[in-house]
JSON list of C-alpha atoms and ligand atoms in Angstrom, two decimals:
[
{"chain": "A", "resi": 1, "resn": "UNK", "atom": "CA", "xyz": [17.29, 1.67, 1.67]},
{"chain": "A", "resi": 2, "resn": "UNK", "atom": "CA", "xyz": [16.04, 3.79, 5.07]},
{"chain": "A", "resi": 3, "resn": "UNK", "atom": "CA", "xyz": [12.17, 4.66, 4.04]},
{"chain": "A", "resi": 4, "resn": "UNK", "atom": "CA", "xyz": [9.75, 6.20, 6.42]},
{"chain": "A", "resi": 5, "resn": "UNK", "atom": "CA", "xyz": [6.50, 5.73, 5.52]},
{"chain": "A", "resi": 6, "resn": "UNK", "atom": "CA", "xyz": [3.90, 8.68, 6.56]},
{"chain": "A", "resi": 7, "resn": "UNK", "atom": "CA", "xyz": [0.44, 9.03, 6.25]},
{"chain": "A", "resi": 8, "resn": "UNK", "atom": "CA", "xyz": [-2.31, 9.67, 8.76]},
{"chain": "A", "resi": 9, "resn": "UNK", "atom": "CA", "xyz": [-4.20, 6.95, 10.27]},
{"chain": "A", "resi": 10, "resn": "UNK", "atom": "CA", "xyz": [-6.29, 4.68, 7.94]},
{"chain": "A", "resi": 11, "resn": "UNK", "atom": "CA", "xyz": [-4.65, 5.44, 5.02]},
{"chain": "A", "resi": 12, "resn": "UNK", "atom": "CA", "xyz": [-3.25, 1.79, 4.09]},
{"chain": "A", "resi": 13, "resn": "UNK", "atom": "CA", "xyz": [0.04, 2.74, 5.80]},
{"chain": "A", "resi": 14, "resn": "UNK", "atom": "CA", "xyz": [0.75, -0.30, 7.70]},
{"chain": "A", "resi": 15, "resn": "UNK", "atom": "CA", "xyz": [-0.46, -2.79, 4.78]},
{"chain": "A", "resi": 16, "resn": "UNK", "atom": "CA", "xyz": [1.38, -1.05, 1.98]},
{"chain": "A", "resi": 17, "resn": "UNK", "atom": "CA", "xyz": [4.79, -1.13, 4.78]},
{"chain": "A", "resi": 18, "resn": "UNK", "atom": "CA", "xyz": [4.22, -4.69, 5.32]},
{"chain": "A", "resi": 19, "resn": "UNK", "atom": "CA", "xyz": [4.80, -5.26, 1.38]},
{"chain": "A", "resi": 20, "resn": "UNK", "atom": "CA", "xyz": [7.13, -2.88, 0.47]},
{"chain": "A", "resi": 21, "resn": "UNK", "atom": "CA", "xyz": [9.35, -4.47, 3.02]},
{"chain": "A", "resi": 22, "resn": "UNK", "atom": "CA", "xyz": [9.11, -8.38, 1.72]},
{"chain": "A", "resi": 23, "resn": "UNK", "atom": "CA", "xyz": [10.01, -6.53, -1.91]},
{"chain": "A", "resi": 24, "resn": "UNK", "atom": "CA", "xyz": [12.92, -4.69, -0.34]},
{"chain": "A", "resi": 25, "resn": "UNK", "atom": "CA", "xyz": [13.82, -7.49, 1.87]},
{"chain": "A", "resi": 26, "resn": "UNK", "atom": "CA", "xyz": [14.00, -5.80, 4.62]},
{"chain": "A", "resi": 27, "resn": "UNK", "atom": "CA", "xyz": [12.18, -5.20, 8.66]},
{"chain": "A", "resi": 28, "resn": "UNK", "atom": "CA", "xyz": [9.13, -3.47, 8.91]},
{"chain": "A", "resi": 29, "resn": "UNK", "atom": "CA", "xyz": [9.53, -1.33, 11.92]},
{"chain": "A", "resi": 30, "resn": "UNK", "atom": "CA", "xyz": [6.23, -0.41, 13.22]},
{"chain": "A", "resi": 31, "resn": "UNK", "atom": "CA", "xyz": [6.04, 1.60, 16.45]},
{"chain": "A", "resi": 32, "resn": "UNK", "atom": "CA", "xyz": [2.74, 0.82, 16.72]},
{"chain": "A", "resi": 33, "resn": "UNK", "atom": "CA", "xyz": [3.37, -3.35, 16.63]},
{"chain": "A", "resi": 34, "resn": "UNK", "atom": "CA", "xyz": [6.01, -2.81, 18.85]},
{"chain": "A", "resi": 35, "resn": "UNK", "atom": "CA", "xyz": [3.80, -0.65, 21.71]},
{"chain": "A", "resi": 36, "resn": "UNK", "atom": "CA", "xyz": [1.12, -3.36, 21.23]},
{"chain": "A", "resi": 37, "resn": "UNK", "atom": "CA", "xyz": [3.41, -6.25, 21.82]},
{"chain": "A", "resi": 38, "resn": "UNK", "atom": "CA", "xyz": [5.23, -4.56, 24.74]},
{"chain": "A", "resi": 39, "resn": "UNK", "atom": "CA", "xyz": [1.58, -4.31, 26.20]},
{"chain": "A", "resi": 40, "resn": "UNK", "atom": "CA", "xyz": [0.93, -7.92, 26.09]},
{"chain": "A", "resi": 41, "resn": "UNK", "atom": "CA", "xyz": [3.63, -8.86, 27.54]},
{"chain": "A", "resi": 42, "resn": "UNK", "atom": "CA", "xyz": [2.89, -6.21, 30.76]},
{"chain": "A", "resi": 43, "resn": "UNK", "atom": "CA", "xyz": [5.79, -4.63, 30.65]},
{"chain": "A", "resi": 44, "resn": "UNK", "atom": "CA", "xyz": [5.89, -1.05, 32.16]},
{"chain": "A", "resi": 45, "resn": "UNK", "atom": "CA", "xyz": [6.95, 0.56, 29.27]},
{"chain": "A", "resi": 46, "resn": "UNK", "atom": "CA", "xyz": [3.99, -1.50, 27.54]},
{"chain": "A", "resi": 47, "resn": "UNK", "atom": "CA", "xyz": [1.65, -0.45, 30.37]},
{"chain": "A", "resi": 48, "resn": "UNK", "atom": "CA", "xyz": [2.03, 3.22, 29.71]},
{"chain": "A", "resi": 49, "resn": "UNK", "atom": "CA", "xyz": [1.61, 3.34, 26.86]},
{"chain": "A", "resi": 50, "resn": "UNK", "atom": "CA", "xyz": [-1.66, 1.27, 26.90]},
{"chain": "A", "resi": 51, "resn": "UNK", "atom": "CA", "xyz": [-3.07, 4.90, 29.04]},
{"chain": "A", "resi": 52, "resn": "UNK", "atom": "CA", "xyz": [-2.33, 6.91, 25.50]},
{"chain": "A", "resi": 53, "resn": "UNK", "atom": "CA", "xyz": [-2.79, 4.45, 23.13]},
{"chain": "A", "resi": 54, "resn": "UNK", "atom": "CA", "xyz": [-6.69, 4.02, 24.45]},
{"chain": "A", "resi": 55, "resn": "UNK", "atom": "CA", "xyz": [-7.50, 7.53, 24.43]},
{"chain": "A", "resi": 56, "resn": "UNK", "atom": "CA", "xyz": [-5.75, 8.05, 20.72]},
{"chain": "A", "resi": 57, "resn": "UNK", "atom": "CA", "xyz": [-3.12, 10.28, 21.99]},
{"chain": "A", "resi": 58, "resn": "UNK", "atom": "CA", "xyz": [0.79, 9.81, 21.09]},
{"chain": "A", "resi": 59, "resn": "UNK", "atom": "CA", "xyz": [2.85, 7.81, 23.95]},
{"chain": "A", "resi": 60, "resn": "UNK", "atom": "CA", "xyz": [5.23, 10.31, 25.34]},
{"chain": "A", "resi": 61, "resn": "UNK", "atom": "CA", "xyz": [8.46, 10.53, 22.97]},
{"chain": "A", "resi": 62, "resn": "UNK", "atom": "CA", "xyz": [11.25, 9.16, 25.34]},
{"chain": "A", "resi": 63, "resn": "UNK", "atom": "CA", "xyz": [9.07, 6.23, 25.90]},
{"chain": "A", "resi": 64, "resn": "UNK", "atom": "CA", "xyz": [8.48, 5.64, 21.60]},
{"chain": "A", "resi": 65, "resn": "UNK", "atom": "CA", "xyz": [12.27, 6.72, 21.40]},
{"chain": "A", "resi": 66, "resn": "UNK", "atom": "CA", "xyz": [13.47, 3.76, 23.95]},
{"chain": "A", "resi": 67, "resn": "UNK", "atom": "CA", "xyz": [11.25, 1.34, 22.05]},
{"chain": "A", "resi": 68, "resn": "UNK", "atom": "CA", "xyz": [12.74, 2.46, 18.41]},
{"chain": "A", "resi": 69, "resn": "UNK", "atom": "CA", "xyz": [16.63, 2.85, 19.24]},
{"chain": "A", "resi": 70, "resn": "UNK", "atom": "CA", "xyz": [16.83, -0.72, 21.18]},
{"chain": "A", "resi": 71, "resn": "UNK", "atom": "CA", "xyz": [15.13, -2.19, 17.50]},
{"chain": "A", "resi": 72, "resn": "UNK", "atom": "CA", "xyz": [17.76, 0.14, 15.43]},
{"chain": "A", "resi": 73, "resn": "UNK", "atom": "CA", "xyz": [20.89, -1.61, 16.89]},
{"chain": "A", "resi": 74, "resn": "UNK", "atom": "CA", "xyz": [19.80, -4.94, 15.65]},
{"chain": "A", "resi": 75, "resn": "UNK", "atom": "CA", "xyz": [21.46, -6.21, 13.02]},
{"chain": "A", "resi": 76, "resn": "UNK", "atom": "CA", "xyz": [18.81, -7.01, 10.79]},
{"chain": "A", "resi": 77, "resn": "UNK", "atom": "CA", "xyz": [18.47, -2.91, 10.30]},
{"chain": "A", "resi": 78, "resn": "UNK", "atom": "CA", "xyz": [21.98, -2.17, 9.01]},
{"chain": "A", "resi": 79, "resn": "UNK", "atom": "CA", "xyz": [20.58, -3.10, 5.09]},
{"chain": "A", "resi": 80, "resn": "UNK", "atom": "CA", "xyz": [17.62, -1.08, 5.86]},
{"chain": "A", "resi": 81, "resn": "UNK", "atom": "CA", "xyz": [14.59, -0.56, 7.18]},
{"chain": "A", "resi": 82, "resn": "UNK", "atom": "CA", "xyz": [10.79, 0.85, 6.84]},
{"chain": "A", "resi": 83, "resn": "UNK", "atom": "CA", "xyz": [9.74, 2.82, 9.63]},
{"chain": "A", "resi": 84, "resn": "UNK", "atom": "CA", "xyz": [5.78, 3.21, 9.79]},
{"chain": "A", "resi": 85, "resn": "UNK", "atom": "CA", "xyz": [4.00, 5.20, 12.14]},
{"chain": "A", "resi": 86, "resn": "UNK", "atom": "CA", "xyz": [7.49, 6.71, 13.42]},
{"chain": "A", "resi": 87, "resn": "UNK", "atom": "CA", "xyz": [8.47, 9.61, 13.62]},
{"chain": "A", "resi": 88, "resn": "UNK", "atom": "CA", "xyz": [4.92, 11.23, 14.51]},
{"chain": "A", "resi": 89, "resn": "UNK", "atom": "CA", "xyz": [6.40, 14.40, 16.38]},
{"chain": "A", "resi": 90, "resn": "UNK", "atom": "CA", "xyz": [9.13, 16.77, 15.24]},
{"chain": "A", "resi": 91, "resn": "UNK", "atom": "CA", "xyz": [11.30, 15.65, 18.57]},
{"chain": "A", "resi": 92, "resn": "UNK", "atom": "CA", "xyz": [11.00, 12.29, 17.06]},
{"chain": "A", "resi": 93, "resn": "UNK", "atom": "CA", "xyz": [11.90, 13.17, 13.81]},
{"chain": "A", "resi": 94, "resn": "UNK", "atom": "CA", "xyz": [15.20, 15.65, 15.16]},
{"chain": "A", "resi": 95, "resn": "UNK", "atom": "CA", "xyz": [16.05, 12.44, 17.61]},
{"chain": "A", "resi": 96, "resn": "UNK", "atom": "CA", "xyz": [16.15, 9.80, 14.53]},
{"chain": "A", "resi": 97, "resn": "UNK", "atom": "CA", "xyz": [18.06, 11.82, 12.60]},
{"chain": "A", "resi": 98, "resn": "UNK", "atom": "CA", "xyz": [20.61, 12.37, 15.20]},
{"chain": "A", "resi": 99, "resn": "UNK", "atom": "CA", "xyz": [21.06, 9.00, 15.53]},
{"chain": "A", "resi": 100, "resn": "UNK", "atom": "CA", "xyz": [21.02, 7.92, 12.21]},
{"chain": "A", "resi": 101, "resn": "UNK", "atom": "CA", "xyz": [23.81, 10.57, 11.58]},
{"chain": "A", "resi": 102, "resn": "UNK", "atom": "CA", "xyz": [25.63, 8.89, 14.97]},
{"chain": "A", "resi": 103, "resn": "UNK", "atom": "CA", "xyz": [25.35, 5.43, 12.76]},
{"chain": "A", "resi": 104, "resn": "UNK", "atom": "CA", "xyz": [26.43, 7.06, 9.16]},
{"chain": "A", "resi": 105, "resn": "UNK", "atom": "CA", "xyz": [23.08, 6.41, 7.82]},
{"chain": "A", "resi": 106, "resn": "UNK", "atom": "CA", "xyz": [20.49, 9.02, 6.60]},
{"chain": "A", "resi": 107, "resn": "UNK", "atom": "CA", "xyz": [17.31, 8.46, 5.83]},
{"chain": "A", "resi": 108, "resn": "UNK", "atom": "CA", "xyz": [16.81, 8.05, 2.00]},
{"chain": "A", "resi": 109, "resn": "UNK", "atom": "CA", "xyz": [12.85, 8.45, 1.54]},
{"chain": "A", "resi": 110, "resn": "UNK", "atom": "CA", "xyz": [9.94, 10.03, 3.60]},
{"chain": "A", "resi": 111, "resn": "UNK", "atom": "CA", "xyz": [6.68, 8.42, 1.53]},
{"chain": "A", "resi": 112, "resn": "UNK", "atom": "CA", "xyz": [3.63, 10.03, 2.40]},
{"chain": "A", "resi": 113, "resn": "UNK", "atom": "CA", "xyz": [0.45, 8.01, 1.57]},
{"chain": "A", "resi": 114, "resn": "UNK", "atom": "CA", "xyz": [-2.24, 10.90, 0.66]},
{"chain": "A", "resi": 115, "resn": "UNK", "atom": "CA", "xyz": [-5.76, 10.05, 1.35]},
{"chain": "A", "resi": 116, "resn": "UNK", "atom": "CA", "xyz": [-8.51, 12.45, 1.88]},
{"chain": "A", "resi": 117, "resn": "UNK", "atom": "CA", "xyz": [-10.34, 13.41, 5.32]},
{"chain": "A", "resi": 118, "resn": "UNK", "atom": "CA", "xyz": [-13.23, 11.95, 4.59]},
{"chain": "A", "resi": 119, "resn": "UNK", "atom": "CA", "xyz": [-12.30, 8.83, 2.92]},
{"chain": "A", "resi": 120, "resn": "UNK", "atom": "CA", "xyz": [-10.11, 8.17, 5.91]},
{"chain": "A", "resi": 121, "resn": "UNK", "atom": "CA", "xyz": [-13.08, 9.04, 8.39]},
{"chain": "A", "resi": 122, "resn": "UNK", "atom": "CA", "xyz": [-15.09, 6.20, 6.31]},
{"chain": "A", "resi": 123, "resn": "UNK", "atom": "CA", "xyz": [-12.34, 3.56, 6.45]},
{"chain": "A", "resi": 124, "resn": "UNK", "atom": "CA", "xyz": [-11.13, 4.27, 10.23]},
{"chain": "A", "resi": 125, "resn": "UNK", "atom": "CA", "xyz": [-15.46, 4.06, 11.31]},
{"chain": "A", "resi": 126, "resn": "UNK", "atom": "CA", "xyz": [-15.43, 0.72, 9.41]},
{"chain": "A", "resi": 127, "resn": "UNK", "atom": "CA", "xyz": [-12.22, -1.43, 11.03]},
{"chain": "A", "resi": 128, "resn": "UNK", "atom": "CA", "xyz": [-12.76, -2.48, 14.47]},
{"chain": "A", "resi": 129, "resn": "UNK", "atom": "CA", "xyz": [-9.86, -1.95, 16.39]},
{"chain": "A", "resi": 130, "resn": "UNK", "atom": "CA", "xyz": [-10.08, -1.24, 20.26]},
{"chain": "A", "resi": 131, "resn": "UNK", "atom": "CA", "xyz": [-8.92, 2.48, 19.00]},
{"chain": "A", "resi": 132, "resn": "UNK", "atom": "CA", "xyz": [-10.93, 2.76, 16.56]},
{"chain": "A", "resi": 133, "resn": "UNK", "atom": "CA", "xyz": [-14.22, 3.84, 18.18]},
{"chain": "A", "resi": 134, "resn": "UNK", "atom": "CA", "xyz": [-15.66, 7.81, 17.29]},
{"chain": "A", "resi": 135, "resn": "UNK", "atom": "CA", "xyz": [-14.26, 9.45, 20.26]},
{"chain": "A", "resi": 136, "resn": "UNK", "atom": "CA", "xyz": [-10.84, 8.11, 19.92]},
{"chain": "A", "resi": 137, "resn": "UNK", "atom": "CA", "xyz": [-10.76, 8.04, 16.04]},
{"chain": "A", "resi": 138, "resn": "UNK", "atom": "CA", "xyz": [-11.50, 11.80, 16.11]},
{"chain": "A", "resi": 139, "resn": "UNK", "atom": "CA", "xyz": [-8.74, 12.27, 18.94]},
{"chain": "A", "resi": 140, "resn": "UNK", "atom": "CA", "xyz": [-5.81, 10.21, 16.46]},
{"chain": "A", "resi": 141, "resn": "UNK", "atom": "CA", "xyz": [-6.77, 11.96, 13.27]},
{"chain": "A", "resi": 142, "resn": "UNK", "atom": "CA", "xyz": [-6.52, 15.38, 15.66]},
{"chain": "A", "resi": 143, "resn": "UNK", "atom": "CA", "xyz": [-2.79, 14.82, 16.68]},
{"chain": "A", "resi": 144, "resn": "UNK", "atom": "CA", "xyz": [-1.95, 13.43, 13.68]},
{"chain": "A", "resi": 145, "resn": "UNK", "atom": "CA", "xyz": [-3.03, 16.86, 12.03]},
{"chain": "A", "resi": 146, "resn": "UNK", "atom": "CA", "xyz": [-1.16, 18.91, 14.84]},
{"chain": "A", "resi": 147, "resn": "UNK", "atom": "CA", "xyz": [1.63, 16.80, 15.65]},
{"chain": "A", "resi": 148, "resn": "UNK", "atom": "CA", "xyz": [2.76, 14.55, 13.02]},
{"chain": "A", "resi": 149, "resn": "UNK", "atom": "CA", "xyz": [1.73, 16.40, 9.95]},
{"chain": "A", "resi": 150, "resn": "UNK", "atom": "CA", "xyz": [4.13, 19.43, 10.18]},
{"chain": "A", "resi": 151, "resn": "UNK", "atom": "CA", "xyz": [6.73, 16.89, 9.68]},
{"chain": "A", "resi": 152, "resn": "UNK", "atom": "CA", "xyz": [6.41, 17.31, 6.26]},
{"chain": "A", "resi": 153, "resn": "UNK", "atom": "CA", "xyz": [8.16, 20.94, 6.27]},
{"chain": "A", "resi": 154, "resn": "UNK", "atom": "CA", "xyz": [10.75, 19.44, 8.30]},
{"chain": "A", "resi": 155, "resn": "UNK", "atom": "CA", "xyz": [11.35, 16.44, 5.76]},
{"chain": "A", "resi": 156, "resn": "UNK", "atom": "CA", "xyz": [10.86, 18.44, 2.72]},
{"chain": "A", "resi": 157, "resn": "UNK", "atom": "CA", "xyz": [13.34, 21.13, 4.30]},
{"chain": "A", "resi": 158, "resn": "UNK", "atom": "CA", "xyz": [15.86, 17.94, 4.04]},
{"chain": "A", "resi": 159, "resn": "UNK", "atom": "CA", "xyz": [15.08, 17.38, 0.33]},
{"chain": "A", "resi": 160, "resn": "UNK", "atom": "CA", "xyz": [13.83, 13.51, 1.36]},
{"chain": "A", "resi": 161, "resn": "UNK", "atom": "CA", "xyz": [9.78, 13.97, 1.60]},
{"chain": "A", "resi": 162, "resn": "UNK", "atom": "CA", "xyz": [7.85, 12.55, -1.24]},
{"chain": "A", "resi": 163, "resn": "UNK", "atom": "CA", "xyz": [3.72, 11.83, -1.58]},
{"chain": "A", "resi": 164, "resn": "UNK", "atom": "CA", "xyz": [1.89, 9.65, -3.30]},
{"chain": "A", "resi": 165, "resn": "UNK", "atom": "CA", "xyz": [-1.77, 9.29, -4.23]},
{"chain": "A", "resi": 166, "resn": "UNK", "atom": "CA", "xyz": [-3.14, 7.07, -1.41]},
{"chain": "A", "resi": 167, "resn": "UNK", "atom": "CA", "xyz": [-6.70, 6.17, -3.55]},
{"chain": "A", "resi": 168, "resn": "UNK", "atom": "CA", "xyz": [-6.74, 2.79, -5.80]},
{"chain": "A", "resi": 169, "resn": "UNK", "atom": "CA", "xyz": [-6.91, -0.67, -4.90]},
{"chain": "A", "resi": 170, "resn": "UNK", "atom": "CA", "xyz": [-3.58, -1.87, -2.66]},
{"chain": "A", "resi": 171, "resn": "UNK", "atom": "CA", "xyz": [-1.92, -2.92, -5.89]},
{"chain": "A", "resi": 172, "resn": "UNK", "atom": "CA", "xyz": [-2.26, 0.63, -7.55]},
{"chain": "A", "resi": 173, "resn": "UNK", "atom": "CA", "xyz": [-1.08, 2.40, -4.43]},
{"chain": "A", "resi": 174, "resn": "UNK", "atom": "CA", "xyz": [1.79, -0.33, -3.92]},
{"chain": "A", "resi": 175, "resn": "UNK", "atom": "CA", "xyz": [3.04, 0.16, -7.66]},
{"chain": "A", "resi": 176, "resn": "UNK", "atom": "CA", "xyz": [2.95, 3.88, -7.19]},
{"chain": "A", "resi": 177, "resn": "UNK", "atom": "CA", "xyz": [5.44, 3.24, -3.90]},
{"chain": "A", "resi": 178, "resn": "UNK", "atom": "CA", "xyz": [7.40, 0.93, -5.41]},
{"chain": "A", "resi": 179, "resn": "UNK", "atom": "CA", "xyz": [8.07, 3.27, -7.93]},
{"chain": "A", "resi": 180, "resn": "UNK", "atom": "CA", "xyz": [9.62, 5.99, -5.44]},
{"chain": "A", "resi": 181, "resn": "UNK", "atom": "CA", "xyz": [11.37, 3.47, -3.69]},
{"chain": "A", "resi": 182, "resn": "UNK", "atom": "CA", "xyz": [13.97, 1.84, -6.03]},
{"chain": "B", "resi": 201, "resn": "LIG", "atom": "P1", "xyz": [-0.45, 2.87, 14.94]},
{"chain": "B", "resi": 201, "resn": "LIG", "atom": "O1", "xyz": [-0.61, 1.38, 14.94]},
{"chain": "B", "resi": 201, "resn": "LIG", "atom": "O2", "xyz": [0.80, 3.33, 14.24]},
{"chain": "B", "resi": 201, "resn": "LIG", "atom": "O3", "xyz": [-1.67, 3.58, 14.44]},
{"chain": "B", "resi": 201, "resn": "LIG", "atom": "O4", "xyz": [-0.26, 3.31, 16.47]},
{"chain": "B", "resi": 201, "resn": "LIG", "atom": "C1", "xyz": [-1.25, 3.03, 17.45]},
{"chain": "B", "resi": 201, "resn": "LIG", "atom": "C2", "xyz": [-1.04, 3.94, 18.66]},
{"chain": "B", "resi": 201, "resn": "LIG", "atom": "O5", "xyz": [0.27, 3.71, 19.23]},
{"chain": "B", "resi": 201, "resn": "LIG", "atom": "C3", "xyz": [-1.06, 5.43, 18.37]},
{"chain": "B", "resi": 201, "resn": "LIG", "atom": "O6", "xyz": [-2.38, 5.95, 18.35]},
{"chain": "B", "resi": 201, "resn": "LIG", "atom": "C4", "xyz": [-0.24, 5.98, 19.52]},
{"chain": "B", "resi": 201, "resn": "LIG", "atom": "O7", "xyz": [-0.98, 6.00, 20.73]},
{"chain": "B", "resi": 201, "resn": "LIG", "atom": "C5", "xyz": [0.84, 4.94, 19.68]},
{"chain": "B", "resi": 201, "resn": "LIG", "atom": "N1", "xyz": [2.01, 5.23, 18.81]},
{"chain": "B", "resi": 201, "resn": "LIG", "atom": "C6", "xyz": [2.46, 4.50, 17.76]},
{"chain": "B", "resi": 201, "resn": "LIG", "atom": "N2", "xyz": [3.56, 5.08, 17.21]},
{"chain": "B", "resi": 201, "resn": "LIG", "atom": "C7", "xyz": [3.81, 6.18, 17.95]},
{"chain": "B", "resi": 201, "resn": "LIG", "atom": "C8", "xyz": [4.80, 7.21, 17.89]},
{"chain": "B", "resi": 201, "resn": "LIG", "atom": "N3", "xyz": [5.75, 7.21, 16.94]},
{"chain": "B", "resi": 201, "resn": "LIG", "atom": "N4", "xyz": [4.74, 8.19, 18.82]},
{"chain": "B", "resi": 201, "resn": "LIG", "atom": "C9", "xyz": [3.79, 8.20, 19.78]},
{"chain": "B", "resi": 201, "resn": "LIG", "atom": "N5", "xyz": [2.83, 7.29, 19.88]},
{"chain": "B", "resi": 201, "resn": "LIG", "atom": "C10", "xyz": [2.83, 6.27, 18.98]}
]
């Protein structure tokens, strides 16, 4: 099973990805995991994106793109895969599916996680990550509005894109995933 997982930032994405993939059995591909890591270890890719990732903006695409097709040829992927936080721009989303159709392998579900503005404004204020200060919390939920979120056209377009109710405790919201996801 190919899932992306969608949702903009704060909604419980990365916790809800992180379980759905231990019930699937299969790697939790997180772009934002893997920029992190590739900026502690220094390496240039990992540097520049460090300059975006601090003032909430996307990394450049060929950058993200490098990062997410070296992980795809591992072997671990060919049973499947959740992608969270990737694709977040419509050239992501057009260069995924090229390659996926390169490998035989479409994507089976686009999950959007649905949480309200203002609940998300209220979680993101109260997390503490580096990124997560007013300026830069404002800046993420911005290009996730003007960049990511018209991905949903493209995915529903492609009969794939599916939502579900992001409010409840984990367990509710995991049980409502799980349920889209056999
Ligand atoms: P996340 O942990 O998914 O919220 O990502 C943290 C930060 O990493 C984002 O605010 C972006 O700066 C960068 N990032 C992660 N995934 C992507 C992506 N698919 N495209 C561009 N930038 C990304």
């Amino acid at each position: 099973m190919r899932i992306v997982l969608f949702g903009a930032p704060g909604v419980g994405k990365g916790t809800q990805a992180v379980r759905l993939c231990e019930r699937l059995g299969v790697p939790h591909l997180s772009t934002g995991d893997m920029l992190r890591a590739a900026r502690r270890e220094g390496t240039p890719l990992g540097i520049e994106a460090g300059i975006y990732m601090d003032q909430g903006k996307l990394a450049p695409d060929a950058l993200v793109l490098q990062i997410v097709e070296d992980r795809l040829e591992q072997p671990d992927c060919r049973q499947g895969f959740v992608l969270d936080g990737f694709p977040r721009t419509e050239p992501q989303a057009v260069a995924l599916d090229e390659w996926l159709a390169e490998h035989g392998t479409p994507v089976d579900r686009v999950v959007q996680i649905v949480v309200a503005r203002e609940v998300i404004l209220e979680r993101l204020s109260k997390r503490g990550r580096t990124d997560d200060d007013q300026d830069v919390i404002a800046k993420r939920l911005e290009q996730y509005e003007r960049l990511t979120e018209p991905l949903i056209h493209y995915y529903t377009a492609r009969g794939v894109m599916h939502a579900v109710d992001g409010l409840g405790t984990p367990d509710e919201v995991f049980e409502r995933l799980v349920a889209l996801c056999q």
